[in-house]
Short mmCIF file of C-alpha atoms and ligand atoms in Angstrom, two decimals:
data_model
loop_
_atom_site.label_atom_id
_atom_site.label_comp_id
_atom_site.label_asym_id
_atom_site.label_seq_id
_atom_site.Cartn_x
_atom_site.Cartn_y
_atom_site.Cartn_z
CA MET A 1 0.00 0.00 0.00
CA ALA A 2 1.19 3.48 -0.80
CA LEU A 3 0.04 6.88 0.43
CA GLU A 4 -0.86 8.77 -2.74
CA ARG A 5 -2.50 11.98 -3.88
CA THR A 6 -4.84 12.33 -6.82
CA LEU A 7 -6.66 15.17 -8.53
CA SER A 8 -10.45 15.15 -8.40
CA ILE A 9 -12.80 17.42 -10.34
CA ILE A 10 -16.53 17.68 -9.72
CA LYS A 11 -17.58 18.67 -13.24
CA PRO A 12 -20.12 21.39 -14.21
CA ASP A 13 -23.05 18.96 -14.55
CA ALA A 14 -22.62 17.68 -10.99
CA VAL A 15 -22.14 21.17 -9.52
CA ALA A 16 -25.32 22.26 -11.35
CA LYS A 17 -27.15 19.26 -9.82
CA ASN A 18 -26.14 20.45 -6.33
CA VAL A 19 -24.45 17.16 -5.38
CA ILE A 20 -21.00 18.40 -4.25
CA GLY A 21 -21.65 17.17 -0.71
CA GLY A 22 -22.89 13.78 -1.86
CA ILE A 23 -19.72 13.27 -3.92
CA TYR A 24 -17.41 14.48 -1.13
CA ASN A 25 -19.18 12.11 1.25
CA ARG A 26 -18.26 9.14 -0.96
CA PHE A 27 -14.60 10.13 -0.89
CA GLU A 28 -14.53 10.55 2.87
CA THR A 29 -16.48 7.34 3.49
CA ALA A 30 -13.88 5.50 1.40
CA GLY A 31 -11.08 6.88 3.60
CA LEU A 32 -9.80 9.53 1.19
CA ARG A 33 -8.96 12.91 2.71
CA ILE A 34 -9.58 16.24 0.99
CA VAL A 35 -6.27 18.09 1.43
CA ALA A 36 -6.91 20.96 -1.02
CA ALA A 37 -10.07 22.33 -2.63
CA LYS A 38 -11.33 25.24 -4.70
CA MET A 39 -14.28 26.20 -6.85
CA MET A 40 -13.34 27.61 -10.25
CA HIS A 41 -14.95 28.53 -13.56
CA LEU A 42 -12.35 27.49 -16.14
CA SER A 43 -11.44 29.65 -19.11
CA LYS A 44 -11.20 28.00 -22.53
CA GLU A 45 -7.40 28.18 -22.27
CA GLN A 46 -7.37 26.51 -18.83
CA ALA A 47 -9.64 23.67 -20.01
CA GLU A 48 -7.63 23.15 -23.21
CA GLY A 49 -4.39 23.04 -21.24
CA PHE A 50 -5.73 20.61 -18.67
CA TYR A 51 -7.01 18.20 -21.35
CA ALA A 52 -4.09 18.74 -23.78
CA GLU A 53 -3.53 14.96 -24.05
CA HIS A 54 -6.93 14.72 -25.75
CA SER A 55 -6.43 17.64 -28.18
CA GLU A 56 -6.47 15.40 -31.27
CA ARG A 57 -9.59 13.47 -30.22
CA PRO A 58 -12.88 14.17 -32.05
CA PHE A 59 -14.64 15.04 -28.78
CA PHE A 60 -12.05 17.64 -27.67
CA GLY A 61 -14.12 20.70 -28.66
CA ALA A 62 -17.22 19.35 -26.92
CA LEU A 63 -15.17 18.45 -23.83
CA VAL A 64 -13.70 21.97 -23.54
CA GLU A 65 -17.12 23.54 -24.09
CA PHE A 66 -18.63 21.36 -21.36
CA MET A 67 -15.80 21.95 -18.87
CA THR A 68 -16.15 25.74 -19.30
CA SER A 69 -19.97 25.69 -19.14
CA GLY A 70 -20.14 26.34 -15.39
CA PRO A 71 -18.22 26.18 -12.13
CA ILE A 72 -16.31 23.08 -11.06
CA VAL A 73 -14.81 21.93 -7.74
CA VAL A 74 -11.16 20.93 -7.96
CA SER A 75 -9.73 18.92 -5.06
CA VAL A 76 -6.65 16.99 -4.06
CA LEU A 77 -7.49 13.68 -2.37
CA GLU A 78 -4.97 11.83 -0.22
CA GLY A 79 -5.00 8.24 0.98
CA GLU A 80 -3.76 4.70 0.52
CA ASN A 81 -3.75 3.89 -3.21
CA ALA A 82 -5.70 7.11 -3.74
CA VAL A 83 -5.37 7.13 -7.55
CA LEU A 84 -6.92 3.69 -8.14
CA ARG A 85 -9.33 4.01 -5.22
CA HIS A 86 -10.69 7.27 -6.64
CA ARG A 87 -11.06 5.72 -10.12
CA GLU A 88 -13.03 2.84 -8.56
CA ILE A 89 -15.35 5.24 -6.74
CA MET A 90 -15.89 7.21 -9.99
CA GLY A 91 -16.72 4.21 -12.20
CA ALA A 92 -16.26 3.82 -15.94
CA THR A 93 -15.93 6.87 -18.23
CA ASN A 94 -19.21 5.96 -19.92
CA PRO A 95 -21.93 5.97 -17.24
CA ALA A 96 -23.78 3.27 -19.19
CA GLU A 97 -20.85 0.97 -18.32
CA ALA A 98 -20.26 2.22 -14.77
CA LEU A 99 -20.89 -0.27 -11.95
CA ALA A 100 -23.88 0.30 -9.67
CA GLY A 101 -22.96 2.44 -6.69
CA THR A 102 -20.23 4.39 -8.49
CA LEU A 103 -20.43 8.17 -8.86
CA ARG A 104 -20.86 8.02 -12.60
CA ALA A 105 -23.63 5.41 -12.37
CA ASP A 106 -25.44 7.57 -9.84
CA TYR A 107 -24.79 11.12 -11.09
CA ALA A 108 -23.68 11.09 -14.75
CA VAL A 109 -26.03 11.25 -17.70
CA SER A 110 -23.71 10.62 -20.67
CA ILE A 111 -20.08 10.02 -21.62
CA ASP A 112 -19.58 13.72 -22.33
CA GLU A 113 -21.29 14.92 -19.13
CA ASN A 114 -19.96 12.38 -16.66
CA ALA A 115 -19.91 14.21 -13.33
CA VAL A 116 -16.32 13.68 -12.20
CA HIS A 117 -12.68 13.58 -13.27
CA GLY A 118 -9.91 11.61 -11.62
CA SER A 119 -6.23 11.24 -12.47
CA ASP A 120 -5.42 7.90 -14.13
CA ALA A 121 -1.91 7.31 -12.71
CA VAL A 122 0.47 8.61 -10.04
CA GLU A 123 2.47 10.50 -12.68
CA SER A 124 -0.56 12.21 -14.24
CA ALA A 125 -1.85 12.99 -10.74
CA ALA A 126 1.34 14.93 -9.94
CA ARG A 127 1.06 16.90 -13.18
CA GLU A 128 -2.67 17.59 -12.74
CA ILE A 129 -2.31 18.63 -9.09
CA ALA A 130 0.46 21.07 -10.07
CA TYR A 131 -1.77 22.43 -12.86
CA PHE A 132 -4.28 23.73 -10.29
CA PHE A 133 -2.50 24.02 -6.93
CA ALA A 134 0.69 25.59 -5.62
CA ASP A 135 2.47 23.44 -3.03
CA GLU A 136 1.45 25.78 -0.20
CA GLU A 137 -2.25 25.39 -1.10
CA ILE A 138 -2.13 21.68 -0.20
CA CYS A 139 -2.73 21.14 3.50
CA ALA A 140 -1.28 17.80 4.55
CA ARG A 141 -3.48 16.24 7.22
CA THR A 142 -1.66 12.95 7.53
CA ARG A 143 -0.14 12.33 10.93
P1 GDP B 1 -11.70 9.58 -17.88
O1 GDP B 1 -10.25 9.51 -17.46
O2 GDP B 1 -12.49 8.41 -17.38
O3 GDP B 1 -12.35 10.90 -17.54
O4 GDP B 1 -11.76 9.44 -19.48
P2 GDP B 1 -10.75 9.97 -20.62
O5 GDP B 1 -9.48 10.48 -20.02
O6 GDP B 1 -10.66 8.90 -21.64
O7 GDP B 1 -11.57 11.16 -21.29
C1 GDP B 1 -11.62 12.44 -20.67
C2 GDP B 1 -13.04 12.95 -20.74
O8 GDP B 1 -13.38 13.18 -22.10
C3 GDP B 1 -14.12 11.97 -20.26
O9 GDP B 1 -14.32 11.99 -18.87
C4 GDP B 1 -15.34 12.48 -20.99
O10 GDP B 1 -15.88 13.64 -20.33
C5 GDP B 1 -14.76 12.89 -22.32
N1 GDP B 1 -14.85 11.80 -23.30
C6 GDP B 1 -14.10 10.67 -23.36
N2 GDP B 1 -14.45 9.87 -24.37
C7 GDP B 1 -15.46 10.53 -25.00
C8 GDP B 1 -16.25 10.23 -26.14
O11 GDP B 1 -16.10 9.21 -26.80
N3 GDP B 1 -17.17 11.17 -26.49
C9 GDP B 1 -17.36 12.31 -25.77
N4 GDP B 1 -18.30 13.20 -26.16
N5 GDP B 1 -16.65 12.63 -24.68
C10 GDP B 1 -15.71 11.74 -24.30
MG1 MG B 2 -8.60 10.50 -18.15
#
């Protein structure tokens, strides 16, 4: 087991549905700690930069438009195996394939409006955390 950090985003559809607390509750119940958090409304440039790895994909324009359509909540989660644990809690990218009880099964409506983002590896987590947070904005709570 390894203590890890991962980047979590509650996407505009979930913020609009007023389910921030419900999603945070799942993280905390699973033993993940919120060690940094902020609400933001991304610019087009911020969304394009964050999703740069997908810039050649056919859905890139729709993804950027969605991610800039309203406020989001960006958080750093910390815990044992946090990257994989968070992905399990989120469920599959396409909510139609997400297991019952996952966030995407419960809160997402479609593959392009799928409620949450989570880093897919320890390396991408480090890059994504640094994209949104300065070191001093992360409040370590581990004792
Ligand atoms: P994730 O890591 O599970 O979020 O999935 P990806 O990294 O593969 O894709 C990033 C985001 O792009 C997804 O969460 C979706 O919001 C969106 N996306 C991925 N695949 C598709 C697709 O086939 N069509 C559309 N419209 N959006 C997609
Ligand atoms: Mg991804």
